[in-house]
Short mmCIF file of C-alpha atoms in Angstrom, two decimals:
data_model
loop_
_atom_site.label_atom_id
_atom_site.label_comp_id
_atom_site.label_asym_id
_atom_site.label_seq_id
_atom_site.Cartn_x
_atom_site.Cartn_y
_atom_site.Cartn_z
CA UNK A 1 108.88 35.30 10.10
CA UNK A 2 111.38 35.19 12.96
CA UNK A 3 112.65 31.83 11.71
CA UNK A 4 113.58 33.26 8.32
CA UNK A 5 115.22 36.27 9.94
CA UNK A 6 117.49 34.04 12.04
CA UNK A 7 118.42 32.01 8.95
CA UNK A 8 119.31 35.18 7.03
CA UNK A 9 121.49 36.51 9.85
CA UNK A 10 123.28 33.17 10.05
CA UNK A 11 124.05 33.27 6.34
CA UNK A 12 125.44 36.78 6.65
CA UNK A 13 127.92 35.64 9.29
CA UNK A 14 129.03 32.81 7.00
CA UNK A 15 129.68 35.04 3.98
CA UNK A 16 133.39 35.71 3.28
CA UNK A 17 134.77 39.15 3.87
CA UNK A 18 135.32 41.40 0.87
CA UNK A 19 138.45 40.56 -1.10
CA UNK A 20 139.42 44.22 -0.75
CA UNK A 21 139.30 44.10 3.05
CA UNK A 22 142.78 44.36 4.52
CA UNK A 23 143.59 44.36 8.22
CA UNK A 24 147.03 45.21 9.60
CA UNK A 25 148.23 45.54 13.19
CA UNK A 26 149.97 48.90 12.72
CA UNK A 27 148.55 52.07 14.24
CA UNK A 28 149.20 53.88 10.95
CA UNK A 29 149.95 52.42 7.52
CA UNK A 30 150.03 53.20 3.83
CA UNK A 31 150.95 51.73 0.47
CA UNK A 32 151.70 54.33 -2.20
CA UNK A 33 152.68 54.06 -5.85
CA UNK A 34 156.09 55.77 -5.88
CA UNK A 35 155.79 57.07 -9.45
CA UNK A 36 152.30 58.56 -9.49
CA UNK A 37 151.78 59.11 -5.76
CA UNK A 38 148.47 57.23 -5.83
CA UNK A 39 147.51 55.82 -2.44
CA UNK A 40 146.55 52.15 -2.83
CA UNK A 41 145.82 51.41 0.84
CA UNK A 42 145.87 53.44 4.03
CA UNK A 43 145.05 53.31 7.70
CA UNK A 44 145.17 56.45 9.88
CA UNK A 45 147.76 57.76 7.43
CA UNK A 46 147.65 61.36 8.69
CA UNK A 47 148.01 60.62 12.41
CA UNK A 48 151.22 62.14 13.80
CA UNK A 49 153.50 59.56 15.39
CA UNK A 50 157.08 59.13 16.53
CA UNK A 51 159.12 57.64 13.67
CA UNK A 52 162.28 56.34 15.41
CA UNK A 53 165.16 55.44 13.04
CA UNK A 54 163.14 55.81 9.83
CA UNK A 55 164.29 59.39 10.48
CA UNK A 56 167.56 58.28 8.89
CA UNK A 57 166.00 58.20 5.42
CA UNK A 58 165.98 62.00 5.48
CA UNK A 59 169.50 62.10 6.95
CA UNK A 60 170.72 59.83 4.16
CA UNK A 61 169.10 61.64 1.23
CA UNK A 62 170.42 65.01 2.41
CA UNK A 63 173.94 63.59 2.75
CA UNK A 64 173.74 62.04 -0.71
CA UNK A 65 172.51 65.27 -2.30
CA UNK A 66 174.72 67.71 -0.41
CA UNK A 67 177.93 65.73 0.09
CA UNK A 68 180.68 63.98 -1.88
CA UNK A 69 180.51 60.28 -1.08
CA UNK A 70 184.27 59.88 -1.42
CA UNK A 71 185.02 62.58 1.13
CA UNK A 72 186.89 61.34 4.21
CA UNK A 73 185.12 62.41 7.40
CA UNK A 74 186.87 62.71 10.77
CA UNK A 75 184.75 61.53 13.69
CA UNK A 76 184.19 64.26 16.26
CA UNK A 77 183.15 64.37 19.90
CA UNK A 78 179.48 64.16 18.90
CA UNK A 79 179.77 60.35 18.91
CA UNK A 80 180.53 60.28 22.65
CA UNK A 81 176.92 61.05 23.57
CA UNK A 82 175.37 58.44 21.26
CA UNK A 83 173.67 55.29 22.56
CA UNK A 84 171.32 52.64 21.24
CA UNK A 85 172.14 51.16 17.82
CA UNK A 86 175.65 52.23 16.77
CA UNK A 87 178.36 51.17 14.36
CA UNK A 88 180.89 51.97 17.10
CA UNK A 89 183.13 54.37 15.26
CA UNK A 90 185.70 56.01 17.51
CA UNK A 91 186.73 59.58 18.23
CA UNK A 92 189.15 60.92 15.53
CA UNK A 93 188.60 57.83 13.34
CA UNK A 94 188.39 58.60 9.62
CA UNK A 95 185.70 57.08 7.39
CA UNK A 96 184.34 57.98 3.96
CA UNK A 97 180.89 59.52 3.75
CA UNK A 98 179.85 56.55 1.61
CA UNK A 99 180.79 54.06 4.35
CA UNK A 100 179.04 56.19 6.97
CA UNK A 101 175.87 56.01 4.88
CA UNK A 102 176.07 52.23 4.73
CA UNK A 103 176.48 52.16 8.50
CA UNK A 104 173.55 54.58 8.83
CA UNK A 105 171.08 52.64 6.67
CA UNK A 106 172.13 49.02 7.17
CA UNK A 107 172.98 49.06 10.88
CA UNK A 108 170.99 52.15 11.87
CA UNK A 109 174.05 53.77 13.41
CA UNK A 110 173.08 56.68 15.63
CA UNK A 111 176.75 57.60 15.85
CA UNK A 112 176.94 57.62 12.03
CA UNK A 113 173.90 59.93 11.96
CA UNK A 114 175.43 62.64 14.15
CA UNK A 115 178.80 62.45 12.35
CA UNK A 116 177.02 62.88 9.00
CA UNK A 117 174.90 65.73 10.38
CA UNK A 118 177.92 67.64 11.69
CA UNK A 119 179.86 67.09 8.48
CA UNK A 120 177.09 68.12 6.06
CA UNK A 121 175.48 70.85 8.14
CA UNK A 122 178.61 72.00 10.04
CA UNK A 123 176.48 71.53 13.16
CA UNK A 124 173.66 69.23 14.19
CA UNK A 125 171.33 72.19 14.68
CA UNK A 126 171.88 73.46 11.15
CA UNK A 127 171.45 69.98 9.72
CA UNK A 128 168.10 69.58 11.49
CA UNK A 129 167.02 72.88 9.93
CA UNK A 130 167.98 71.42 6.55
CA UNK A 131 165.88 68.33 7.31
CA UNK A 132 162.81 70.43 8.03
CA UNK A 133 163.35 72.58 4.95
CA UNK A 134 163.55 69.46 2.80
CA UNK A 135 160.41 68.05 4.40
CA UNK A 136 158.53 71.24 3.54
CA UNK A 137 159.87 71.09 -0.03
CA UNK A 138 158.53 67.53 -0.41
CA UNK A 139 155.08 68.44 0.91
CA UNK A 140 155.53 66.63 4.23
CA UNK A 141 153.04 68.90 5.98
CA UNK A 142 152.80 67.02 9.27
CA UNK A 143 156.49 66.30 9.87
CA UNK A 144 158.88 67.90 12.34
CA UNK A 145 162.48 66.81 12.85
CA UNK A 146 164.43 67.59 16.01
CA UNK A 147 167.43 65.28 15.48
CA UNK A 148 169.10 63.28 12.67
CA UNK A 149 168.83 59.81 14.27
CA UNK A 150 165.34 59.21 15.70
CA UNK A 151 166.12 58.69 19.40
CA UNK A 152 163.22 60.24 21.29
CA UNK A 153 164.12 60.47 24.97
CA UNK A 154 165.39 64.07 24.76
CA UNK A 155 164.15 65.37 21.39
CA UNK A 156 161.41 63.86 19.23
CA UNK A 157 160.76 63.44 15.50
CA UNK A 158 157.12 63.28 14.42
CA UNK A 159 155.64 62.38 11.05
CA UNK A 160 152.76 60.50 9.44
CA UNK A 161 152.51 57.43 7.25
CA UNK A 162 151.57 59.63 4.28
CA UNK A 163 154.52 61.97 4.80
CA UNK A 164 156.98 59.11 5.18
CA UNK A 165 155.65 57.58 1.95
CA UNK A 166 156.29 60.88 0.17
CA UNK A 167 159.86 60.90 1.51
CA UNK A 168 160.44 57.26 0.61
CA UNK A 169 159.10 57.76 -2.93
CA UNK A 170 161.41 60.74 -3.38
CA UNK A 171 164.45 58.96 -1.96
CA UNK A 172 163.80 55.89 -4.10
CA UNK A 173 164.35 57.93 -7.25
CA UNK A 174 167.96 58.41 -6.14
CA UNK A 175 170.18 55.60 -7.44
CA UNK A 176 172.65 55.82 -4.53
CA UNK A 177 169.87 55.53 -1.95
CA UNK A 178 168.41 52.54 -3.81
CA UNK A 179 171.79 50.82 -3.93
CA UNK A 180 172.66 51.37 -0.26
CA UNK A 181 169.27 50.63 1.31
CA UNK A 182 168.91 47.47 -0.77
CA UNK A 183 172.33 46.05 0.17
CA UNK A 184 172.16 42.99 2.44
CA UNK A 185 175.83 42.92 3.50
CA UNK A 186 178.64 45.48 3.39
CA UNK A 187 182.29 45.65 4.48
CA UNK A 188 183.93 48.95 5.38
CA UNK A 189 187.58 49.55 6.26
CA UNK A 190 189.34 52.36 8.07
CA UNK A 191 193.03 52.61 8.99
CA UNK A 192 192.77 50.35 11.99
CA UNK A 193 189.44 48.56 11.75
CA UNK A 194 187.29 46.43 9.47
CA UNK A 195 183.50 46.56 9.78
CA UNK A 196 181.05 43.93 8.53
CA UNK A 197 177.44 45.08 8.48
CA UNK A 198 174.26 43.13 7.73
CA UNK A 199 171.07 44.95 6.83
CA UNK A 200 168.52 45.00 9.66
CA UNK A 201 165.66 45.18 7.17
CA UNK A 202 164.50 41.55 7.21
CA UNK A 203 161.92 42.20 4.51
CA UNK A 204 164.75 42.00 1.96
CA UNK A 205 165.00 38.29 2.75
CA UNK A 206 161.38 37.58 3.62
CA UNK A 207 159.72 39.11 0.56
CA UNK A 208 161.00 38.49 -2.95
CA UNK A 209 159.85 41.84 -4.35
CA UNK A 210 161.35 43.97 -1.55
CA UNK A 211 164.14 46.25 -2.77
CA UNK A 212 165.13 48.49 0.13
CA UNK A 213 164.03 50.75 2.96
CA UNK A 214 164.71 51.48 6.63
CA UNK A 215 163.70 49.99 9.98
CA UNK A 216 163.16 51.78 13.27
CA UNK A 217 162.35 51.14 16.93
CA UNK A 218 162.18 52.91 20.24
CA UNK A 219 159.98 51.96 23.22
CA UNK A 220 157.91 55.11 22.67
CA UNK A 221 157.56 54.84 18.89
CA UNK A 222 157.18 51.09 18.70
CA UNK A 223 158.35 49.30 15.56
CA UNK A 224 158.44 51.47 12.45
CA UNK A 225 159.25 50.35 8.92
CA UNK A 226 159.50 52.13 5.56
CA UNK A 227 160.23 49.94 2.55
CA UNK A 228 160.18 49.79 -1.24
CA UNK A 229 159.10 46.96 -3.51
CA UNK A 230 158.76 46.44 -7.25
CA UNK A 231 156.83 43.90 -9.34
CA UNK A 232 155.44 43.89 -12.90
CA UNK A 233 156.16 47.56 -13.52
CA UNK A 234 154.73 48.78 -10.21
CA UNK A 235 157.13 50.59 -7.86
CA UNK A 236 155.56 50.85 -4.42
CA UNK A 237 156.48 52.12 -1.00
CA UNK A 238 154.93 50.89 2.25
CA UNK A 239 154.98 52.50 5.68
CA UNK A 240 153.92 50.97 9.01
CA UNK A 241 154.16 52.98 12.23
CA UNK A 242 153.90 51.43 15.69
CA UNK A 243 153.37 47.88 14.46
CA UNK A 244 154.45 44.80 16.47
CA UNK A 245 154.14 42.68 13.30
CA UNK A 246 155.64 45.09 10.80
CA UNK A 247 156.97 42.52 8.31
CA UNK A 248 153.74 40.52 8.23
CA UNK A 249 151.75 43.72 7.76
CA UNK A 250 153.93 44.98 4.94
CA UNK A 251 153.86 41.69 3.04
CA UNK A 252 150.06 41.65 3.29
CA UNK A 253 149.89 45.24 2.08
CA UNK A 254 152.20 44.62 -0.86
CA UNK A 255 150.41 41.42 -1.85
CA UNK A 256 147.09 43.27 -1.79
CA UNK A 257 148.41 46.15 -3.91
CA UNK A 258 150.15 43.96 -6.49
CA UNK A 259 147.08 41.74 -6.82
CA UNK A 260 144.62 44.64 -7.11
CA UNK A 261 146.44 47.17 -9.29
CA UNK A 262 148.20 47.07 -12.67
CA UNK A 263 150.44 49.81 -14.03
CA UNK A 264 148.90 51.08 -17.28
CA UNK A 265 150.77 53.28 -19.75
CA UNK A 266 148.11 55.82 -20.70
CA UNK A 267 150.33 58.19 -22.73
CA UNK A 268 153.35 56.84 -24.62
CA UNK A 269 155.76 59.56 -25.74
CA UNK A 270 157.11 57.28 -28.50
CA UNK A 271 153.74 56.73 -30.18
CA UNK A 272 152.02 60.02 -29.29
CA UNK A 273 150.27 61.57 -32.27
CA UNK A 274 147.60 64.23 -32.80
CA UNK A 275 146.05 65.07 -36.17
CA UNK A 276 145.48 68.81 -36.12
CA UNK A 277 145.17 71.07 -39.18
CA UNK A 278 146.71 74.05 -37.42
CA UNK A 279 149.82 72.29 -36.15
CA UNK A 280 149.93 69.67 -38.92
CA UNK A 281 150.90 66.93 -36.47
CA UNK A 282 154.14 68.71 -35.50
CA UNK A 283 153.51 68.28 -31.80
CA UNK A 284 155.04 65.93 -29.24
CA UNK A 285 155.31 65.12 -25.54
CA UNK A 286 158.55 64.69 -23.63
CA UNK A 287 157.31 62.14 -21.13
CA UNK A 288 155.03 59.14 -20.95
CA UNK A 289 152.34 58.80 -18.30
CA UNK A 290 151.54 55.61 -16.41
CA UNK A 291 149.10 55.04 -13.58
CA UNK A 292 148.12 52.11 -11.34
CA UNK A 293 144.52 51.05 -11.99
CA UNK A 294 142.10 48.39 -10.88
CA UNK A 295 140.68 46.37 -13.76
CA UNK A 296 137.28 47.98 -13.16
CA UNK A 297 138.80 51.48 -13.52
CA UNK A 298 140.39 51.10 -16.96
CA UNK A 299 137.23 52.06 -18.85
CA UNK A 300 136.85 55.17 -16.68
CA UNK A 301 140.10 56.78 -17.89
CA UNK A 302 139.78 59.65 -20.35
CA UNK A 303 142.12 62.19 -21.93
CA UNK A 304 141.45 65.74 -23.08
CA UNK A 305 143.83 67.63 -25.39
CA UNK A 306 143.89 71.43 -25.29
CA UNK A 307 145.98 73.31 -27.86
CA UNK A 308 146.65 77.06 -28.02
CA UNK A 309 146.58 78.57 -31.53
CA UNK A 310 146.69 82.33 -31.00
CA UNK A 311 150.22 83.09 -32.23
CA UNK A 312 153.29 81.76 -33.97
CA UNK A 313 155.41 79.46 -31.89
CA UNK A 314 159.12 78.81 -31.48
CA UNK A 315 160.60 75.34 -31.76
CA UNK A 316 160.25 73.43 -28.50
CA UNK A 317 157.69 75.81 -27.02
CA UNK A 318 154.73 74.45 -25.06
CA UNK A 319 151.52 74.77 -27.06
CA UNK A 320 149.08 72.75 -25.04
CA UNK A 321 148.37 70.12 -22.46
CA UNK A 322 146.87 66.66 -22.09
CA UNK A 323 144.59 66.27 -19.07
CA UNK A 324 144.19 62.68 -17.89
CA UNK A 325 141.14 61.84 -15.78
CA UNK A 326 139.95 58.82 -13.82
CA UNK A 327 136.19 59.31 -13.79
CA UNK A 328 135.90 62.97 -12.71
CA UNK A 329 139.28 63.19 -10.95
CA UNK A 330 142.30 64.65 -12.75
CA UNK A 331 145.18 62.23 -12.20
CA UNK A 332 147.79 63.86 -14.40
CA UNK A 333 148.67 66.56 -16.92
CA UNK A 334 151.26 66.29 -19.69
CA UNK A 335 152.63 69.36 -21.55
CA UNK A 336 152.53 69.30 -25.37
CA UNK A 337 155.36 70.90 -27.37
CA UNK A 338 155.80 71.90 -31.00
CA UNK A 339 158.43 71.19 -33.63
CA UNK A 340 159.07 74.21 -35.85
CA UNK A 341 161.44 74.12 -38.80
CA UNK A 342 163.99 76.92 -38.84
CA UNK A 343 162.86 79.19 -41.69
CA UNK A 344 165.60 81.74 -41.10
CA UNK A 345 168.32 79.68 -42.81
CA UNK A 346 170.53 81.46 -45.37
CA UNK A 347 170.11 80.58 -49.08
CA UNK A 348 173.42 78.71 -48.89
CA UNK A 349 172.26 76.60 -45.89
CA UNK A 350 168.99 75.84 -47.70
CA UNK A 351 170.99 74.85 -50.80
CA UNK A 352 173.19 72.47 -48.76
CA UNK A 353 170.20 70.99 -46.94
CA UNK A 354 168.42 70.38 -50.26
CA UNK A 355 171.28 68.33 -51.68
CA UNK A 356 171.88 66.62 -48.34
CA UNK A 357 168.29 65.34 -48.37
CA UNK A 358 168.70 64.27 -52.01
CA UNK A 359 171.77 62.19 -51.19
CA UNK A 360 170.00 60.51 -48.23
CA UNK A 361 167.13 59.44 -50.48
#
């Protein structure tokens, strides 16, 4: 009996690991579908950690939303206290907000961060308050910002992999952020200087599906990386916090997600149709709904249509909802609206419409 037991244990050691097993060297990590918010892989995603210069994603999106990119910004004394990674702008130098953002995201300029913060918020303190307000708005429940750059010797910024994925997914919907963070090389000019910046995010060159993101490092935070990638209709964001092999980890995570999940269009607004005697098919949806699914999950998706029929409706009013479920979990809801012909037309308008339809036919 013991002989067979030893043989069985030996075979178990020889069996390959599950194809779904994924090991990364980061302390915290996540891959999230940017459109649906579905988490495709995670590791300690809710542990609070220092985030270093990935802080600058929030600084950038606030500047893009609150500022005019063509505004010319005068560099103030705030740059004199900056150290670490800088773009080396000088006191009283003038640079557009757009160029400052390129210096912020490509070269991780701490000096650019404080200049942007003082320009947008009128003070660094007020800008940090704006950062925390935005984090709360985005549902970043475990995030606290204390500065706009990510240096952590005096003040510290904490977040989680999940929260940073929420921020990255939100930022990625902004065309300006996508354009800047995905740029590999940029030239900026001021009155007396010309700057040439190369993007520090090496994933843009190492991984063919990488589209943008932001790097970070301090001795206390370790290497941090937040990126975006797209392939075959899937838009993903990956976060690794405190990872000595951040690029290797992120490529493994993306490869796993792209190989395991496919983006399925469950509701198509262009082909949506419901046969209903009460509404006589005069209902529609304004948006389609897609969701990343494993092949084994496709058959587990179901939809439930609920329509309200208690009273007369106005054109364009919501009359119901589609609930989309994966097994027993609700993964989305889509409002349903109604088309109602205007019956209050004058006899003359009805007369004109009648002959207009006749001529079209």
